Amino acid sequence: SQTIHQWPATLVQPVGSPLSLECTVEGTSNPNLYWYRQAAGRGLQLLFYSVGIGQISSEVPQNLSASRPQDRQFILSSKKLLLSDSGFYLCAWMWGGTSSYEQYFGPGTRLTVT
Amino acid sequence: DAKTTQPPSMDCAEGRAANLPCNHSTISGNEYVYWYRQIHSQGPQYIIHGLKNNETNEMASLIITEDRKSSTLILPHATLRDTAVYYCIVRALINGGSQGNLIFGKGTKLSVKP
């Protein structure tokens, strides 16, 4: 079976500090991978998605970047955090090349920028 | 993609059926209806999807009207653990496949009460 991991579960970082959130998927090959953010009291916003190693599509230009160094690893980064980066960050995967939008989400990382 | 409209909140008694409506009057012929839910502080969970036929799985049933302009997600015997925000999403395949994002609206907050 497939499993998706995210860490850390919670994070408190000062403004201006760097960020690295990691997501890994087990039990599948060549998945599509996604980073979403959910600000407090708001809906989910897609940040990045990837259909393969080194292939990143950005949906919203901002202070964040993403990388996919391995097939089942997806990393979300920032060089300098802003207060507005606070939120619940969710990683998701989907079968690559599929004809369905069944996405499976990880447990999330709750980031507070102070 | 077609826009969806859902009531902001609903209540349901434990053990009764929960019927969650979704309006998608501008849906086009190649767009599917997807339902996800998000329990507080967790990532969204895929529930079910359909094109034009009614669908049922172990979690829920999806009833799509004949003109496809609306649908209803049915939880046959709601439990307290079904309390969550339920999202109705309409999405088409791109070039016969799926690769991109799901667009989450505000959804319906379902409260199951004892």
PDB file of C-alpha atoms in Angstrom:
ATOM      1  CA  SER A   1       0.000   0.000   0.000  1.00  0.00           C
ATOM      2  CA  GLN A   2       0.984   3.606  -0.460  1.00  0.00           C
ATOM      3  CA  THR A   3       2.022   5.918   2.358  1.00  0.00           C
ATOM      4  CA  ILE A   4       2.845   9.602   2.373  1.00  0.00           C
ATOM      5  CA  HIS A   5       5.017  11.182   5.043  1.00  0.00           C
ATOM      6  CA  GLN A   6       5.559  14.810   5.938  1.00  0.00           C
ATOM      7  CA  TRP A   7       7.832  16.341   8.513  1.00  0.00           C
ATOM      8  CA  PRO A   8       8.013  18.105  10.735  1.00  0.00           C
ATOM      9  CA  ALA A   9       4.438  18.055  12.027  1.00  0.00           C
ATOM     10  CA  THR A  10       4.727  21.512  13.552  1.00  0.00           C
ATOM     11  CA  LEU A  11       7.282  24.265  13.159  1.00  0.00           C
ATOM     12  CA  VAL A  12       7.768  27.722  14.642  1.00  0.00           C
ATOM     13  CA  GLN A  13      10.218  29.900  12.774  1.00  0.00           C
ATOM     14  CA  PRO A  14      11.189  33.578  13.034  1.00  0.00           C
ATOM     15  CA  VAL A  15      10.671  35.982  10.163  1.00  0.00           C
ATOM     16  CA  GLY A  16      13.625  35.961   7.803  1.00  0.00           C
ATOM     17  CA  SER A  17      14.730  32.422   8.609  1.00  0.00           C
ATOM     18  CA  PRO A  18      14.962  29.663   5.989  1.00  0.00           C
ATOM     19  CA  LEU A  19      12.478  26.851   5.579  1.00  0.00           C
ATOM     20  CA  SER A  20      12.665  23.267   4.379  1.00  0.00           C
ATOM     21  CA  LEU A  21       9.683  20.927   4.482  1.00  0.00           C
ATOM     22  CA  GLU A  22      10.004  17.410   3.217  1.00  0.00           C
ATOM     23  CA  CYS A  23       7.483  14.999   1.788  1.00  0.00           C
ATOM     24  CA  THR A  24       8.104  11.399   0.779  1.00  0.00           C
ATOM     25  CA  VAL A  25       5.841   8.778  -0.711  1.00  0.00           C
ATOM     26  CA  GLU A  26       6.208   5.019  -0.361  1.00  0.00           C
ATOM     27  CA  GLY A  27       4.705   2.209  -2.357  1.00  0.00           C
ATOM     28  CA  THR A  28       4.385   3.869  -5.747  1.00  0.00           C
ATOM     29  CA  SER A  29       6.557   4.950  -8.643  1.00  0.00           C
ATOM     30  CA  ASN A  30       6.531   8.144 -10.695  1.00  0.00           C
ATOM     31  CA  PRO A  31       3.715   9.786  -8.778  1.00  0.00           C
ATOM     32  CA  ASN A  32       2.488  13.312  -9.379  1.00  0.00           C
ATOM     33  CA  LEU A  33       3.329  15.338  -6.281  1.00  0.00           C
ATOM     34  CA  TYR A  34       1.679  18.499  -4.936  1.00  0.00           C
ATOM     35  CA  TRP A  35       2.248  21.162  -2.286  1.00  0.00           C
ATOM     36  CA  TYR A  36      -0.802  23.006  -0.955  1.00  0.00           C
ATOM     37  CA  ARG A  37      -1.110  25.673   1.719  1.00  0.00           C
ATOM     38  CA  GLN A  38      -4.094  26.406   3.896  1.00  0.00           C
ATOM     39  CA  ALA A  39      -4.019  29.715   5.752  1.00  0.00           C
ATOM     40  CA  ALA A  40      -6.043  29.991   8.939  1.00  0.00           C
ATOM     41  CA  GLY A  41      -9.768  29.964   8.155  1.00  0.00           C
ATOM     42  CA  ARG A  42      -9.208  29.763   4.416  1.00  0.00           C
ATOM     43  CA  GLY A  43      -9.317  27.189   1.656  1.00  0.00           C
ATOM     44  CA  LEU A  44      -6.514  25.123   0.190  1.00  0.00           C
ATOM     45  CA  GLN A  45      -4.236  26.859  -2.275  1.00  0.00           C
ATOM     46  CA  LEU A  46      -2.069  24.881  -4.671  1.00  0.00           C
ATOM     47  CA  LEU A  47       1.538  26.090  -4.537  1.00  0.00           C
ATOM     48  CA  PHE A  48       3.513  23.656  -6.701  1.00  0.00           C
ATOM     49  CA  TYR A  49       3.123  20.386  -8.501  1.00  0.00           C
ATOM     50  CA  SER A  50       5.520  17.975 -10.145  1.00  0.00           C
ATOM     51  CA  VAL A  51       4.987  15.235 -12.706  1.00  0.00           C
ATOM     52  CA  GLY A  52       8.570  13.944 -12.539  1.00  0.00           C
ATOM     53  CA  ILE A  53      12.075  14.383 -11.132  1.00  0.00           C
ATOM     54  CA  GLY A  54      13.251  17.939 -11.607  1.00  0.00           C
ATOM     55  CA  GLN A  55       9.920  19.034 -13.106  1.00  0.00           C
ATOM     56  CA  ILE A  56       8.210  21.716 -11.040  1.00  0.00           C
ATOM     57  CA  SER A  57       5.207  23.819 -11.951  1.00  0.00           C
ATOM     58  CA  SER A  58       4.439  26.864  -9.852  1.00  0.00           C
ATOM     59  CA  GLU A  59       0.849  27.946  -9.482  1.00  0.00           C
ATOM     60  CA  VAL A  60       1.383  31.074  -7.413  1.00  0.00           C
ATOM     61  CA  PRO A  61       4.544  33.234  -7.580  1.00  0.00           C
ATOM     62  CA  GLN A  62       5.726  33.906  -4.061  1.00  0.00           C
ATOM     63  CA  ASN A  63       8.425  33.530  -1.490  1.00  0.00           C
ATOM     64  CA  LEU A  64       8.573  29.748  -1.778  1.00  0.00           C
ATOM     65  CA  SER A  65      10.237  27.229  -4.064  1.00  0.00           C
ATOM     66  CA  ALA A  66       9.966  23.490  -4.561  1.00  0.00           C
ATOM     67  CA  SER A  67      12.293  20.755  -5.686  1.00  0.00           C
ATOM     68  CA  ARG A  68      11.976  17.101  -6.529  1.00  0.00           C
ATOM     69  CA  PRO A  69      15.438  15.552  -6.216  1.00  0.00           C
ATOM     70  CA  GLN A  70      14.165  11.971  -6.224  1.00  0.00           C
ATOM     71  CA  ASP A  71      11.123  10.237  -7.671  1.00  0.00           C
ATOM     72  CA  ARG A  72       9.250  10.054  -4.383  1.00  0.00           C
ATOM     73  CA  GLN A  73      10.648  13.094  -2.581  1.00  0.00           C
ATOM     74  CA  PHE A  74       9.226  16.580  -2.743  1.00  0.00           C
ATOM     75  CA  ILE A  75      10.740  19.508  -0.856  1.00  0.00           C
ATOM     76  CA  LEU A  76       9.275  22.938  -0.151  1.00  0.00           C
ATOM     77  CA  SER A  77      11.765  25.680   0.675  1.00  0.00           C
ATOM     78  CA  SER A  78      12.133  29.338   1.415  1.00  0.00           C
ATOM     79  CA  LYS A  79      15.255  31.441   1.850  1.00  0.00           C
ATOM     80  CA  LYS A  80      13.541  34.034   4.049  1.00  0.00           C
ATOM     81  CA  LEU A  81      10.180  33.434   5.688  1.00  0.00           C
ATOM     82  CA  LEU A  82       7.510  36.111   5.862  1.00  0.00           C
ATOM     83  CA  LEU A  83       4.726  36.377   8.414  1.00  0.00           C
ATOM     84  CA  SER A  84       2.273  35.618   5.610  1.00  0.00           C
ATOM     85  CA  ASP A  85       3.923  32.217   5.102  1.00  0.00           C
ATOM     86  CA  SER A  86       2.240  30.910   8.236  1.00  0.00           C
ATOM     87  CA  GLY A  87      -0.241  28.160   7.541  1.00  0.00           C
ATOM     88  CA  PHE A  88      -0.914  24.455   7.197  1.00  0.00           C
ATOM     89  CA  TYR A  89       1.225  22.921   4.454  1.00  0.00           C
ATOM     90  CA  LEU A  90      -0.007  19.775   2.835  1.00  0.00           C
ATOM     91  CA  CYS A  91       1.743  17.428   0.456  1.00  0.00           C
ATOM     92  CA  ALA A  92      -0.291  15.160  -1.805  1.00  0.00           C
ATOM     93  CA  TRP A  93       0.366  12.500  -4.406  1.00  0.00           C
ATOM     94  CA  MET A  94      -1.574  11.091  -7.315  1.00  0.00           C
ATOM     95  CA  TRP A  95      -0.931   8.202  -9.694  1.00  0.00           C
ATOM     96  CA  GLY A  96       1.158   9.512 -12.575  1.00  0.00           C
ATOM     97  CA  GLY A  97      -0.419   9.494 -16.025  1.00  0.00           C
ATOM     98  CA  THR A  98      -3.786   8.654 -14.598  1.00  0.00           C
ATOM     99  CA  SER A  99      -7.178   9.735 -15.803  1.00  0.00           C
ATOM    100  CA  SER A 100      -8.456  10.557 -12.348  1.00  0.00           C
ATOM    101  CA  TYR A 101      -8.047  13.283  -9.779  1.00  0.00           C
ATOM    102  CA  GLU A 102      -7.859  11.012  -6.761  1.00  0.00           C
ATOM    103  CA  GLN A 103      -5.235  12.725  -4.665  1.00  0.00           C
ATOM    104  CA  TYR A 104      -3.941  11.406  -1.367  1.00  0.00           C
ATOM    105  CA  PHE A 105      -2.791  13.872   1.235  1.00  0.00           C
ATOM    106  CA  GLY A 106      -0.183  13.693   3.949  1.00  0.00           C
ATOM    107  CA  PRO A 107      -0.718  14.681   7.586  1.00  0.00           C
ATOM    108  CA  GLY A 108       0.512  18.222   7.015  1.00  0.00           C
ATOM    109  CA  THR A 109       2.971  20.609   8.642  1.00  0.00           C
ATOM    110  CA  ARG A 110       1.650  23.492  10.692  1.00  0.00           C
ATOM    111  CA  LEU A 111       4.039  26.421  10.263  1.00  0.00           C
ATOM    112  CA  THR A 112       3.933  29.495  12.456  1.00  0.00           C
ATOM    113  CA  VAL A 113       6.172  32.383  11.486  1.00  0.00           C
ATOM    114  CA  THR A 114       6.784  34.771  14.391  1.00  0.00           C
TER     115      THR A 114
ATOM    116  CA  ASP B   1     -13.524  24.437 -14.865  1.00  0.00           C
ATOM    117  CA  ALA B   2     -17.106  24.806 -13.758  1.00  0.00           C
ATOM    118  CA  LYS B   3     -17.793  26.658 -10.548  1.00  0.00           C
ATOM    119  CA  THR B   4     -19.470  24.851  -7.679  1.00  0.00           C
ATOM    120  CA  THR B   5     -21.822  26.198  -5.027  1.00  0.00           C
ATOM    121  CA  GLN B   6     -22.299  24.505  -1.661  1.00  0.00           C
ATOM    122  CA  PRO B   7     -24.105  25.566   1.491  1.00  0.00           C
ATOM    123  CA  PRO B   8     -21.603  26.837   4.064  1.00  0.00           C
ATOM    124  CA  SER B   9     -22.827  24.570   6.836  1.00  0.00           C
ATOM    125  CA  MET B  10     -25.206  21.725   7.663  1.00  0.00           C
ATOM    126  CA  ASP B  11     -26.158  19.733  10.717  1.00  0.00           C
ATOM    127  CA  CYS B  12     -27.039  16.061  10.834  1.00  0.00           C
ATOM    128  CA  ALA B  13     -28.120  13.780  13.651  1.00  0.00           C
ATOM    129  CA  GLU B  14     -25.897  10.822  14.385  1.00  0.00           C
ATOM    130  CA  GLY B  15     -27.124   7.676  12.670  1.00  0.00           C
ATOM    131  CA  ARG B  16     -29.170   9.559  10.107  1.00  0.00           C
ATOM    132  CA  ALA B  17     -28.280  10.062   6.463  1.00  0.00           C
ATOM    133  CA  ALA B  18     -26.362  13.211   5.620  1.00  0.00           C
ATOM    134  CA  ASN B  19     -27.242  14.638   2.212  1.00  0.00           C
ATOM    135  CA  LEU B  20     -24.782  17.270   1.019  1.00  0.00           C
ATOM    136  CA  PRO B  21     -25.813  19.217  -2.085  1.00  0.00           C
ATOM    137  CA  CYS B  22     -23.589  20.783  -4.712  1.00  0.00           C
ATOM    138  CA  ASN B  23     -24.634  22.982  -7.592  1.00  0.00           C
ATOM    139  CA  HIS B  24     -22.516  22.975 -10.741  1.00  0.00           C
ATOM    140  CA  SER B  25     -24.886  24.419 -13.314  1.00  0.00           C
ATOM    141  CA  THR B  26     -22.116  25.330 -15.785  1.00  0.00           C
ATOM    142  CA  ILE B  27     -20.556  21.862 -15.874  1.00  0.00           C
ATOM    143  CA  SER B  28     -19.429  20.707 -19.288  1.00  0.00           C
ATOM    144  CA  GLY B  29     -19.631  17.230 -20.751  1.00  0.00           C
ATOM    145  CA  ASN B  30     -16.074  16.162 -19.938  1.00  0.00           C
ATOM    146  CA  GLU B  31     -15.999  17.377 -16.353  1.00  0.00           C
ATOM    147  CA  TYR B  32     -16.127  14.982 -13.440  1.00  0.00           C
ATOM    148  CA  VAL B  33     -17.575  15.679 -10.007  1.00  0.00           C
ATOM    149  CA  TYR B  34     -15.232  14.900  -7.120  1.00  0.00           C
ATOM    150  CA  TRP B  35     -15.901  14.936  -3.400  1.00  0.00           C
ATOM    151  CA  TYR B  36     -13.283  15.305  -0.702  1.00  0.00           C
ATOM    152  CA  ARG B  37     -13.557  15.967   2.991  1.00  0.00           C
ATOM    153  CA  GLN B  38     -11.220  17.509   5.534  1.00  0.00           C
ATOM    154  CA  ILE B  39     -11.454  16.630   9.174  1.00  0.00           C
ATOM    155  CA  HIS B  40     -10.119  19.333  11.444  1.00  0.00           C
ATOM    156  CA  SER B  41      -6.303  19.598  11.415  1.00  0.00           C
ATOM    157  CA  GLN B  42      -5.910  16.791   8.897  1.00  0.00           C
ATOM    158  CA  GLY B  43      -5.278  16.670   5.166  1.00  0.00           C
ATOM    159  CA  PRO B  44      -8.217  16.262   2.790  1.00  0.00           C
ATOM    160  CA  GLN B  45      -9.464  12.766   2.084  1.00  0.00           C
ATOM    161  CA  TYR B  46     -10.800  11.570  -1.248  1.00  0.00           C
ATOM    162  CA  ILE B  47     -14.349  10.247  -0.999  1.00  0.00           C
ATOM    163  CA  ILE B  48     -15.828   9.539  -4.410  1.00  0.00           C
ATOM    164  CA  HIS B  49     -16.177  10.843  -7.939  1.00  0.00           C
ATOM    165  CA  GLY B  50     -18.462  10.431 -10.919  1.00  0.00           C
ATOM    166  CA  LEU B  51     -19.222  11.621 -14.426  1.00  0.00           C
ATOM    167  CA  LYS B  52     -22.919  11.016 -15.002  1.00  0.00           C
ATOM    168  CA  ASN B  53     -23.882   7.742 -13.391  1.00  0.00           C
ATOM    169  CA  ASN B  54     -24.589   7.421  -9.706  1.00  0.00           C
ATOM    170  CA  GLU B  55     -21.682   5.965  -7.788  1.00  0.00           C
ATOM    171  CA  THR B  56     -21.365   4.149  -4.477  1.00  0.00           C
ATOM    172  CA  ASN B  57     -18.405   3.000  -2.447  1.00  0.00           C
ATOM    173  CA  GLU B  58     -17.743   2.027   1.139  1.00  0.00           C
ATOM    174  CA  MET B  59     -17.754   5.644   2.267  1.00  0.00           C
ATOM    175  CA  ALA B  60     -20.631   7.281   0.441  1.00  0.00           C
ATOM    176  CA  SER B  61     -22.972   7.495  -2.517  1.00  0.00           C
ATOM    177  CA  LEU B  62     -22.904  10.160  -5.201  1.00  0.00           C
ATOM    178  CA  ILE B  63     -26.120  11.055  -6.959  1.00  0.00           C
ATOM    179  CA  ILE B  64     -25.766  13.204 -10.082  1.00  0.00           C
ATOM    180  CA  THR B  65     -28.882  14.675 -11.672  1.00  0.00           C
ATOM    181  CA  GLU B  66     -29.691  13.734 -15.227  1.00  0.00           C
ATOM    182  CA  ASP B  67     -28.789  17.199 -16.512  1.00  0.00           C
ATOM    183  CA  ARG B  68     -25.569  17.048 -14.419  1.00  0.00           C
ATOM    184  CA  LYS B  69     -26.164  20.515 -13.044  1.00  0.00           C
ATOM    185  CA  SER B  70     -26.177  19.357  -9.461  1.00  0.00           C
ATOM    186  CA  SER B  71     -25.178  16.426  -7.307  1.00  0.00           C
ATOM    187  CA  THR B  72     -25.655  15.114  -3.789  1.00  0.00           C
ATOM    188  CA  LEU B  73     -23.193  13.288  -1.608  1.00  0.00           C
ATOM    189  CA  ILE B  74     -24.920  10.882   0.733  1.00  0.00           C
ATOM    190  CA  LEU B  75     -23.401   9.518   3.917  1.00  0.00           C
ATOM    191  CA  PRO B  76     -25.959   6.816   4.739  1.00  0.00           C
ATOM    192  CA  HIS B  77     -25.421   6.589   8.481  1.00  0.00           C
ATOM    193  CA  ALA B  78     -23.499   9.604   9.715  1.00  0.00           C
ATOM    194  CA  THR B  79     -21.263   9.229  12.749  1.00  0.00           C
ATOM    195  CA  LEU B  80     -19.544  11.834  14.892  1.00  0.00           C
ATOM    196  CA  ARG B  81     -16.330  11.070  13.003  1.00  0.00           C
ATOM    197  CA  ASP B  82     -17.960  12.311   9.802  1.00  0.00           C
ATOM    198  CA  THR B  83     -17.877  15.873  11.137  1.00  0.00           C
ATOM    199  CA  ALA B  84     -15.714  17.660   8.575  1.00  0.00           C
ATOM    200  CA  VAL B  85     -15.670  20.174   5.744  1.00  0.00           C
ATOM    201  CA  TYR B  86     -16.891  18.538   2.540  1.00  0.00           C
ATOM    202  CA  TYR B  87     -15.639  19.842  -0.799  1.00  0.00           C
ATOM    203  CA  CYS B  88     -17.351  19.377  -4.141  1.00  0.00           C
ATOM    204  CA  ILE B  89     -14.923  19.872  -7.031  1.00  0.00           C
ATOM    205  CA  VAL B  90     -15.535  19.782 -10.760  1.00  0.00           C
ATOM    206  CA  ARG B  91     -12.570  18.980 -12.941  1.00  0.00           C
ATOM    207  CA  ALA B  92     -11.940  17.975 -16.532  1.00  0.00           C
ATOM    208  CA  LEU B  93      -9.174  15.800 -17.850  1.00  0.00           C
ATOM    209  CA  ILE B  94      -6.456  17.623 -19.779  1.00  0.00           C
ATOM    210  CA  ASN B  95      -5.492  15.964 -23.062  1.00  0.00           C
ATOM    211  CA  GLY B  96      -7.133  12.777 -21.826  1.00  0.00           C
ATOM    212  CA  GLY B  97      -5.198  12.728 -18.579  1.00  0.00           C
ATOM    213  CA  SER B  98      -4.996  14.450 -15.245  1.00  0.00           C
ATOM    214  CA  GLN B  99      -1.924  16.290 -14.143  1.00  0.00           C
ATOM    215  CA  GLY B 100      -2.845  19.457 -12.439  1.00  0.00           C
ATOM    216  CA  ASN B 101      -4.420  20.784  -9.413  1.00  0.00           C
ATOM    217  CA  LEU B 102      -7.666  20.366  -7.610  1.00  0.00           C
ATOM    218  CA  ILE B 103      -9.322  23.677  -6.857  1.00  0.00           C
ATOM    219  CA  PHE B 104     -10.834  23.589  -3.396  1.00  0.00           C
ATOM    220  CA  GLY B 105     -13.586  26.070  -2.588  1.00  0.00           C
ATOM    221  CA  LYS B 106     -14.956  26.757   0.865  1.00  0.00           C
ATOM    222  CA  GLY B 107     -16.991  23.568   1.069  1.00  0.00           C
ATOM    223  CA  THR B 108     -19.771  22.631   3.476  1.00  0.00           C
ATOM    224  CA  LYS B 109     -19.020  22.275   7.144  1.00  0.00           C
ATOM    225  CA  LEU B 110     -20.996  19.232   8.271  1.00  0.00           C
ATOM    226  CA  SER B 111     -21.601  18.888  11.988  1.00  0.00           C
ATOM    227  CA  VAL B 112     -22.867  15.504  13.115  1.00  0.00           C
ATOM    228  CA  LYS B 113     -24.577  15.820  16.470  1.00  0.00           C
ATOM    229  CA  PRO B 114     -25.348  13.080  19.003  1.00  0.00           C
TER     230      PRO B 114
END
